[in-house]
mmCIF file of C-alpha atoms in Angstrom:
data_model
loop_
_atom_site.group_PDB
_atom_site.id
_atom_site.type_symbol
_atom_site.label_atom_id
_atom_site.label_comp_id
_atom_site.label_asym_id
_atom_site.label_seq_id
_atom_site.Cartn_x
_atom_site.Cartn_y
_atom_site.Cartn_z
ATOM 1 C CA MET C 1 -59.402 110.358 -82.326
ATOM 2 C CA VAL C 2 -56.825 110.265 -79.523
ATOM 3 C CA LEU C 3 -54.673 107.896 -81.590
ATOM 4 C CA LEU C 4 -54.880 110.354 -84.452
ATOM 5 C CA VAL C 5 -53.631 113.111 -82.154
ATOM 6 C CA GLU C 6 -50.631 110.939 -81.258
ATOM 7 C CA ARG C 7 -49.759 110.346 -84.919
ATOM 8 C CA LEU C 8 -50.193 113.993 -85.858
ATOM 9 C CA SER C 9 -48.075 115.067 -82.901
ATOM 10 C CA LYS C 10 -45.164 112.936 -84.110
ATOM 11 C CA LEU C 11 -45.590 114.170 -87.664
ATOM 12 C CA TYR C 12 -45.575 117.884 -86.857
ATOM 13 C CA SER C 13 -43.351 118.041 -83.775
ATOM 14 C CA LYS C 14 -40.185 118.908 -85.690
ATOM 15 C CA LEU C 15 -41.944 121.447 -87.902
ATOM 16 C CA GLU C 16 -43.834 123.225 -85.125
ATOM 17 C CA ASN C 17 -41.266 123.565 -82.330
ATOM 18 C CA HIS C 18 -41.514 127.341 -82.501
ATOM 19 C CA HIS C 19 -45.205 127.053 -81.615
ATOM 20 C CA ASN C 20 -44.699 125.050 -78.430
ATOM 21 C CA HIS C 21 -45.845 127.989 -76.341
ATOM 22 C CA PRO C 22 -48.490 129.789 -78.385
ATOM 23 C CA GLN C 23 -49.733 133.136 -77.120
ATOM 24 C CA PRO C 24 -53.444 133.744 -76.347
ATOM 25 C CA GLU C 25 -53.899 135.371 -79.770
ATOM 26 C CA ALA C 26 -52.533 132.274 -81.493
ATOM 27 C CA LEU C 27 -54.715 130.023 -79.355
ATOM 28 C CA SER C 28 -57.779 132.062 -80.258
ATOM 29 C CA ALA C 29 -56.856 131.831 -83.929
ATOM 30 C CA SER C 30 -56.497 128.052 -83.686
ATOM 31 C CA LEU C 31 -59.909 127.744 -82.045
ATOM 32 C CA GLN C 32 -61.433 129.932 -84.740
ATOM 33 C CA ALA C 33 -59.783 127.810 -87.421
ATOM 34 C CA PHE C 34 -61.327 124.696 -85.866
ATOM 35 C CA ARG C 35 -64.754 126.300 -85.867
ATOM 36 C CA SER C 36 -64.252 127.368 -89.483
ATOM 37 C CA ASP C 37 -63.410 123.771 -90.391
ATOM 38 C CA VAL C 38 -66.624 122.579 -88.755
ATOM 39 C CA SER C 39 -68.617 125.226 -90.638
ATOM 40 C CA SER C 40 -66.961 124.146 -93.881
ATOM 41 C CA PHE C 41 -68.019 120.522 -93.371
ATOM 42 C CA ILE C 42 -71.589 121.602 -92.671
ATOM 43 C CA THR C 43 -71.582 123.870 -95.743
ATOM 44 C CA GLN C 44 -70.513 120.920 -97.895
ATOM 45 C CA LEU C 45 -73.493 118.981 -96.592
ATOM 46 C CA LEU C 46 -75.812 121.937 -97.097
ATOM 47 C CA ASN C 47 -74.701 122.277 -100.725
ATOM 48 C CA SER C 48 -74.408 118.556 -101.485
ATOM 49 C CA ASP C 49 -78.050 117.979 -102.337
ATOM 50 C CA PRO C 50 -80.905 120.476 -102.119
ATOM 51 C CA GLY C 51 -83.456 117.679 -102.374
ATOM 52 C CA LEU C 52 -84.409 117.369 -98.742
ATOM 53 C CA GLU C 53 -88.060 116.641 -99.550
ATOM 54 C CA THR C 54 -87.382 112.995 -98.800
ATOM 55 C CA LEU C 55 -84.293 112.063 -96.831
ATOM 56 C CA SER C 56 -82.247 109.365 -98.524
ATOM 57 C CA LEU C 57 -79.725 106.858 -97.238
ATOM 58 C CA GLU C 58 -77.091 108.546 -99.385
ATOM 59 C CA TRP C 59 -77.768 111.901 -97.724
ATOM 60 C CA ILE C 60 -77.859 110.272 -94.287
ATOM 61 C CA GLN C 61 -74.445 108.768 -95.011
ATOM 62 C CA LYS C 62 -73.087 112.200 -95.935
ATOM 63 C CA CYS C 63 -74.416 113.505 -92.622
ATOM 64 C CA PHE C 64 -72.662 110.696 -90.784
ATOM 65 C CA GLN C 65 -69.350 111.430 -92.511
ATOM 66 C CA ILE C 66 -69.228 114.766 -90.698
ATOM 67 C CA LEU C 67 -68.501 112.913 -87.435
ATOM 68 C CA PRO C 68 -65.028 111.577 -88.349
ATOM 69 C CA MET C 69 -64.219 114.872 -90.094
ATOM 70 C CA ILE C 70 -64.911 117.013 -87.018
ATOM 71 C CA ASN C 71 -62.969 114.512 -84.892
ATOM 72 C CA LYS C 72 -59.955 114.944 -87.176
ATOM 73 C CA ALA C 73 -60.337 118.722 -87.022
ATOM 74 C CA PHE C 74 -60.329 118.497 -83.221
ATOM 75 C CA ALA C 75 -57.192 116.333 -83.305
ATOM 76 C CA LYS C 76 -55.551 118.926 -85.551
ATOM 77 C CA LEU C 77 -56.404 121.665 -83.031
ATOM 78 C CA VAL C 78 -54.868 119.665 -80.167
ATOM 79 C CA VAL C 79 -51.625 119.360 -82.146
ATOM 80 C CA GLU C 80 -51.544 123.022 -83.184
ATOM 81 C CA ILE C 81 -51.752 124.328 -79.628
ATOM 82 C CA ASP C 82 -49.407 121.596 -78.325
ATOM 83 C CA TYR C 83 -51.814 120.277 -75.721
ATOM 84 C CA HIS C 84 -51.550 116.515 -76.037
ATOM 85 C CA VAL C 85 -53.931 114.300 -74.065
ATOM 86 C CA ARG C 86 -51.149 113.466 -71.632
ATOM 87 C CA LYS C 87 -51.232 117.117 -70.536
ATOM 88 C CA TRP C 88 -54.994 117.402 -70.159
ATOM 89 C CA LYS C 89 -56.435 118.238 -66.788
ATOM 90 C CA ALA C 90 -59.117 116.140 -65.128
ATOM 91 C CA LYS C 91 -61.968 118.369 -66.392
ATOM 92 C CA THR C 92 -60.841 118.092 -70.006
ATOM 93 C CA MET C 93 -60.439 114.331 -69.791
ATOM 94 C CA GLU C 94 -63.832 114.006 -68.138
ATOM 95 C CA GLU C 95 -65.561 116.013 -70.885
ATOM 96 C CA TYR C 96 -63.898 114.048 -73.673
ATOM 97 C CA LEU C 97 -64.636 110.687 -72.065
ATOM 98 C CA LYS C 98 -68.269 111.686 -71.550
ATOM 99 C CA TYR C 99 -68.661 112.792 -75.155
ATOM 100 C CA SER C 100 -66.978 109.710 -76.589
ATOM 101 C CA LEU C 101 -69.036 107.387 -74.379
ATOM 102 C CA ASP C 102 -72.276 109.040 -75.508
ATOM 103 C CA LEU C 103 -71.139 108.780 -79.112
ATOM 104 C CA LEU C 104 -70.267 105.095 -78.733
ATOM 105 C CA ASP C 105 -73.755 104.489 -77.362
ATOM 106 C CA LEU C 106 -75.277 106.271 -80.347
ATOM 107 C CA LEU C 107 -73.137 104.300 -82.775
ATOM 108 C CA ASN C 108 -74.529 101.141 -81.198
ATOM 109 C CA SER C 109 -78.000 102.557 -81.786
ATOM 110 C CA PHE C 110 -77.137 103.168 -85.442
ATOM 111 C CA SER C 111 -76.023 99.557 -85.757
ATOM 112 C CA SER C 112 -79.260 98.339 -84.200
ATOM 113 C CA ALA C 113 -81.355 100.517 -86.513
ATOM 114 C CA LEU C 114 -79.370 99.314 -89.534
ATOM 115 C CA SER C 115 -79.949 95.745 -88.388
ATOM 116 C CA HIS C 116 -83.729 96.350 -88.281
ATOM 117 C CA LEU C 117 -83.639 97.773 -91.804
ATOM 118 C CA GLY C 118 -81.537 94.829 -92.923
ATOM 119 C CA GLN C 119 -84.052 92.381 -91.492
ATOM 120 C CA ALA C 120 -86.868 94.144 -93.348
ATOM 121 C CA ARG C 121 -84.858 93.914 -96.561
ATOM 122 C CA LEU C 122 -84.348 90.183 -96.034
ATOM 123 C CA SER C 123 -88.072 89.738 -95.445
ATOM 124 C CA LEU C 124 -88.841 91.533 -98.689
ATOM 125 C CA SER C 125 -86.283 89.403 -100.519
ATOM 126 C CA HIS C 126 -87.897 86.262 -99.154
ATOM 127 C CA ALA C 127 -91.370 87.442 -100.144
ATOM 128 C CA LEU C 128 -90.056 88.209 -103.611
ATOM 129 C CA SER C 129 -88.695 84.672 -103.934
ATOM 130 C CA LEU C 130 -92.207 83.297 -103.342
ATOM 131 C CA VAL C 131 -93.912 85.238 -106.133
ATOM 132 C CA GLU C 132 -93.700 82.431 -108.686
ATOM 133 C CA SER C 133 -94.107 79.394 -106.416
ATOM 134 C CA SER C 134 -96.685 80.764 -103.970
ATOM 135 C CA PRO C 135 -98.159 84.146 -104.981
ATOM 136 C CA SER C 136 -100.649 84.221 -102.105
ATOM 137 C CA SER C 137 -97.882 83.702 -99.540
ATOM 138 C CA ALA C 138 -95.824 86.428 -101.201
ATOM 139 C CA VAL C 139 -98.720 88.867 -101.017
ATOM 140 C CA GLU C 140 -99.347 88.074 -97.365
ATOM 141 C CA ARG C 141 -95.705 88.688 -96.471
ATOM 142 C CA LEU C 142 -95.425 91.853 -98.537
ATOM 143 C CA LYS C 143 -98.420 93.376 -96.722
ATOM 144 C CA THR C 144 -97.088 92.675 -93.231
ATOM 145 C CA ILE C 145 -93.442 93.803 -93.532
ATOM 146 C CA GLU C 146 -92.585 96.763 -91.280
ATOM 147 C CA PHE C 147 -89.441 98.858 -91.613
ATOM 148 C CA MET C 148 -89.643 101.052 -88.518
ATOM 149 C CA SER C 149 -89.539 99.067 -85.304
ATOM 150 C CA PHE C 150 -86.525 100.521 -83.490
ATOM 151 C CA THR C 151 -86.925 103.120 -80.757
ATOM 152 C CA LYS C 152 -84.564 104.628 -78.207
ATOM 153 C CA GLU C 153 -85.008 106.840 -75.182
ATOM 154 C CA PHE C 154 -82.666 109.805 -74.725
ATOM 155 C CA LYS C 155 -81.604 111.712 -71.670
ATOM 156 C CA ASP C 156 -80.907 115.430 -71.803
ATOM 157 C CA GLN C 157 -77.219 116.263 -72.142
ATOM 158 C CA GLU C 158 -75.584 119.335 -70.652
ATOM 159 C CA ASN C 159 -73.446 121.156 -73.192
ATOM 160 C CA LYS C 160 -71.971 123.991 -71.186
ATOM 161 C CA ILE C 161 -68.966 124.699 -69.021
ATOM 162 C CA ASP C 162 -69.079 125.623 -65.348
ATOM 163 C CA GLU C 163 -67.784 129.190 -65.670
ATOM 164 C CA SER C 164 -67.201 129.462 -61.928
ATOM 165 C CA LYS C 165 -64.059 127.378 -62.417
ATOM 166 C CA GLU C 166 -62.865 129.252 -65.509
ATOM 167 C CA ARG C 167 -60.092 131.164 -63.688
ATOM 168 C CA SER C 168 -58.376 127.913 -62.750
ATOM 169 C CA TRP C 169 -58.020 126.825 -66.350
ATOM 170 C CA SER C 170 -54.991 127.436 -68.514
ATOM 171 C CA ASP C 171 -55.513 129.134 -71.862
ATOM 172 C CA LYS C 172 -54.949 125.850 -73.664
ATOM 173 C CA GLU C 173 -57.421 123.948 -71.523
ATOM 174 C CA TRP C 174 -60.061 126.611 -72.080
ATOM 175 C CA VAL C 175 -59.582 126.312 -75.862
ATOM 176 C CA ILE C 176 -59.918 122.521 -75.773
ATOM 177 C CA LEU C 177 -63.042 122.708 -73.613
ATOM 178 C CA GLN C 178 -64.597 125.232 -75.983
ATOM 179 C CA ALA C 179 -63.759 122.962 -78.915
ATOM 180 C CA LEU C 180 -65.271 119.994 -77.100
ATOM 181 C CA MET C 181 -68.513 121.931 -76.697
ATOM 182 C CA GLU C 182 -68.557 122.557 -80.459
ATOM 183 C CA LEU C 183 -67.687 118.929 -81.098
ATOM 184 C CA ARG C 184 -70.488 117.706 -78.861
ATOM 185 C CA SER C 185 -73.138 120.102 -80.168
ATOM 186 C CA THR C 186 -72.379 119.353 -83.821
ATOM 187 C CA GLY C 187 -71.911 115.643 -83.189
ATOM 188 C CA PHE C 188 -75.251 115.252 -81.430
ATOM 189 C CA TRP C 189 -77.026 117.207 -84.150
ATOM 190 C CA VAL C 190 -75.572 114.894 -86.797
ATOM 191 C CA CYS C 191 -76.624 111.883 -84.733
ATOM 192 C CA SER C 192 -80.163 113.250 -84.502
ATOM 193 C CA ILE C 193 -80.461 113.314 -88.291
ATOM 194 C CA VAL C 194 -78.868 109.908 -88.820
ATOM 195 C CA LEU C 195 -80.925 108.116 -86.186
ATOM 196 C CA ALA C 196 -84.195 109.787 -87.176
ATOM 197 C CA GLY C 197 -83.637 108.771 -90.772
ATOM 198 C CA LEU C 198 -82.726 105.201 -89.913
ATOM 199 C CA CYS C 199 -85.723 104.877 -87.571
ATOM 200 C CA GLY C 200 -88.124 106.872 -89.734
ATOM 201 C CA ASP C 201 -89.317 108.568 -86.550
ATOM 202 C CA ASP C 202 -89.178 112.324 -85.954
ATOM 203 C CA ARG C 203 -89.240 111.709 -82.185
ATOM 204 C CA ALA C 204 -85.630 110.538 -82.422
ATOM 205 C CA TYR C 205 -84.717 113.793 -84.160
ATOM 206 C CA LEU C 206 -86.536 115.973 -81.638
ATOM 207 C CA ALA C 207 -85.065 114.164 -78.630
ATOM 208 C CA MET C 208 -81.523 114.253 -79.962
ATOM 209 C CA ARG C 209 -81.924 117.848 -81.116
ATOM 210 C CA LYS C 210 -82.765 118.770 -77.537
ATOM 211 C CA SER C 211 -79.810 116.764 -76.240
ATOM 212 C CA SER C 212 -77.391 118.611 -78.498
ATOM 213 C CA GLY C 213 -78.019 121.808 -76.567
ATOM 214 C CA ALA C 214 -78.187 125.306 -77.991
ATOM 215 C CA LEU C 215 -76.560 125.475 -81.419
ATOM 216 C CA SER C 216 -73.992 128.256 -81.723
ATOM 217 C CA ASN C 217 -72.632 127.600 -85.217
ATOM 218 C CA PRO C 218 -74.512 129.888 -87.670
ATOM 219 C CA THR C 219 -74.066 127.447 -90.570
ATOM 220 C CA LEU C 220 -75.438 124.594 -88.502
ATOM 221 C CA ILE C 221 -78.366 126.723 -87.351
ATOM 222 C CA ASN C 222 -79.283 127.442 -90.979
ATOM 223 C CA LEU C 223 -79.072 123.783 -91.963
ATOM 224 C CA ASP C 224 -81.028 122.700 -88.888
ATOM 225 C CA SER C 225 -83.793 125.151 -89.749
ATOM 226 C CA SER C 226 -84.125 123.679 -93.242
ATOM 227 C CA VAL C 227 -84.039 120.079 -92.085
ATOM 228 C CA CYS C 228 -86.444 120.721 -89.210
ATOM 229 C CA GLY C 229 -88.979 122.277 -91.583
ATOM 230 C CA VAL C 230 -88.835 119.262 -93.886
ATOM 231 C CA ILE C 231 -89.069 116.684 -91.093
ATOM 232 C CA MET C 232 -91.882 118.455 -89.284
ATOM 233 C CA GLY C 233 -93.805 118.958 -92.507
ATOM 234 C CA GLU C 234 -93.239 115.677 -94.315
ATOM 235 C CA GLY C 235 -91.773 113.261 -91.793
ATOM 236 C CA CYS C 236 -88.423 111.534 -92.056
ATOM 237 C CA VAL C 237 -89.058 108.206 -93.754
ATOM 238 C CA LEU C 238 -86.100 107.378 -95.963
ATOM 239 C CA LYS C 239 -86.562 107.813 -99.702
ATOM 240 C CA GLU C 240 -85.442 104.220 -100.290
ATOM 241 C CA VAL C 241 -87.942 102.892 -97.755
ATOM 242 C CA ARG C 242 -90.774 104.757 -99.425
ATOM 243 C CA GLU C 243 -89.721 103.432 -102.812
ATOM 244 C CA LEU C 244 -89.547 99.864 -101.538
ATOM 245 C CA LYS C 245 -93.009 100.174 -100.004
ATOM 246 C CA ASP C 246 -94.341 101.531 -103.310
ATOM 247 C CA SER C 247 -92.681 98.666 -105.176
ATOM 248 C CA ALA C 248 -94.230 96.157 -102.786
ATOM 249 C CA ASP C 249 -97.681 97.707 -103.315
ATOM 250 C CA CYS C 250 -97.249 97.576 -107.094
ATOM 251 C CA LEU C 251 -96.205 93.939 -106.915
ATOM 252 C CA VAL C 252 -99.207 93.075 -104.749
ATOM 253 C CA GLU C 253 -101.529 94.805 -107.222
ATOM 254 C CA ALA C 254 -99.934 92.969 -110.142
ATOM 255 C CA ILE C 255 -100.367 89.589 -108.436
ATOM 256 C CA ALA C 256 -103.940 90.355 -107.340
ATOM 257 C CA GLY C 257 -104.816 91.447 -110.873
ATOM 258 C CA GLU C 258 -103.623 88.115 -112.183
ATOM 259 C CA SER C 259 -101.458 89.913 -114.733
ATOM 260 C CA SER C 260 -97.748 89.502 -115.344
ATOM 261 C CA SER C 261 -95.823 90.488 -112.280
ATOM 262 C CA ASP C 262 -92.393 90.144 -113.888
ATOM 263 C CA ALA C 263 -91.777 93.875 -114.345
ATOM 264 C CA ALA C 264 -92.882 94.747 -110.795
ATOM 265 C CA ALA C 265 -90.791 91.923 -109.347
ATOM 266 C CA GLU C 266 -87.729 93.004 -111.307
ATOM 267 C CA GLU C 267 -88.133 96.606 -110.160
ATOM 268 C CA MET C 268 -88.316 95.506 -106.537
ATOM 269 C CA ARG C 269 -85.286 93.272 -106.966
ATOM 270 C CA ARG C 270 -83.279 96.206 -108.320
ATOM 271 C CA LYS C 271 -84.299 98.490 -105.472
ATOM 272 C CA LEU C 272 -83.485 95.811 -102.901
ATOM 273 C CA GLU C 273 -79.982 95.459 -104.316
ATOM 274 C CA GLU C 274 -79.433 99.228 -104.139
ATOM 275 C CA PHE C 275 -80.832 99.308 -100.606
ATOM 276 C CA GLU C 276 -78.514 96.513 -99.489
ATOM 277 C CA LYS C 277 -75.478 98.278 -100.941
ATOM 278 C CA LEU C 278 -76.300 101.542 -99.163
ATOM 279 C CA LEU C 279 -76.964 99.793 -95.836
ATOM 280 C CA ASP C 280 -73.673 97.899 -96.045
ATOM 281 C CA GLY C 281 -71.736 101.059 -96.875
ATOM 282 C CA LEU C 282 -73.110 103.019 -93.930
ATOM 283 C CA GLY C 283 -72.720 100.021 -91.619
ATOM 284 C CA LYS C 284 -68.996 99.775 -92.414
ATOM 285 C CA GLU C 285 -68.501 103.479 -91.678
ATOM 286 C CA VAL C 286 -70.343 103.160 -88.374
ATOM 287 C CA ASP C 287 -68.189 100.188 -87.350
ATOM 288 C CA ARG C 288 -64.989 101.972 -88.360
ATOM 289 C CA LEU C 289 -65.751 105.056 -86.283
ATOM 290 C CA PHE C 290 -66.841 102.917 -83.329
ATOM 291 C CA PHE C 291 -63.500 101.098 -83.151
ATOM 292 C CA GLU C 292 -61.531 104.331 -83.662
ATOM 293 C CA LEU C 293 -63.360 105.976 -80.754
ATOM 294 C CA LEU C 294 -62.964 102.908 -78.577
ATOM 295 C CA ALA C 295 -59.216 102.798 -79.226
ATOM 296 C CA GLY C 296 -58.940 106.503 -78.416
ATOM 297 C CA ARG C 297 -60.820 106.108 -75.149
ATOM 298 C CA ASN C 298 -58.592 103.212 -74.148
ATOM 299 C CA GLU C 299 -55.471 105.261 -74.835
ATOM 300 C CA LEU C 300 -56.766 108.171 -72.775
ATOM 301 C CA LEU C 301 -57.663 105.838 -69.915
ATOM 302 C CA ASP C 302 -54.139 104.439 -70.062
ATOM 303 C CA CYS C 303 -52.794 107.990 -69.746
ATOM 304 C CA ILE C 304 -54.944 108.552 -66.683
ATOM 305 C CA ARG C 305 -53.662 105.342 -65.079
ATOM 306 C CA LEU C 306 -50.050 106.351 -65.734
ATOM 307 C CA GLN C 307 -50.632 109.749 -64.108
ATOM 308 C CA LYS C 308 -51.819 108.195 -60.858
ATOM 309 C CA PRO C 309 -49.116 107.904 -58.159
#
């Protein structure tokens, strides 16, 4: 994200020279525009698929895609108010570094959860390969495969600003800190949905939901209410996981009934291929955002080192 700010700064510097010293009204408008962008991304997710009865990997991926979008919106805000990272005060740098570190940790958790799902898929594929040569072994493996085995503990995260120091902030720093609060709150909420879906465990959602702090975005509050009702009422096992479990049960029944299992095996094979494709797609997006965040953190740390006497 910090690297993106650098590139945008170079791109717009010649066009925006007359905005180098925006007035408080302009700063407020820029902050509002950032918040409107965030609301727009959430609205797109809210309208993308009303079928929240069973969360799907495709929907989880759309949730995840909000993270890079809100990061880009934040970078755009930094450029508009001409407050590059090199100008940030210690408080602003500290808040950004804290948020990005927490997000990197969560991205690692996503990768671990995806790895667990990938291992379960491989186990199902192996069991499927044994159907013809050793049906009894296939049945035994199909009955013992578990998808949800990843858990993570979360610590509560503060998402507020110490207002006692507010008078010492410049207008620009106050805007960036407010935007960081929005970034953190929305980002943690998104992470709560993604991780809960990947783990199939509503405890991950509840813990992360608490960590995100009080939600202030009305659009996000509406979406959270809908999602919370679904998860609390029906759980958060992925649609694809449920379908694979059903396919495995059908295949076991077909083998036990000593009837042709070809159709059931073919159906499972098709679902496994779709599952693998979705896992790979989300995994690539997680890796991409991880390395972008890591590069941004390194650049900001370099700025801090250069500022030291």
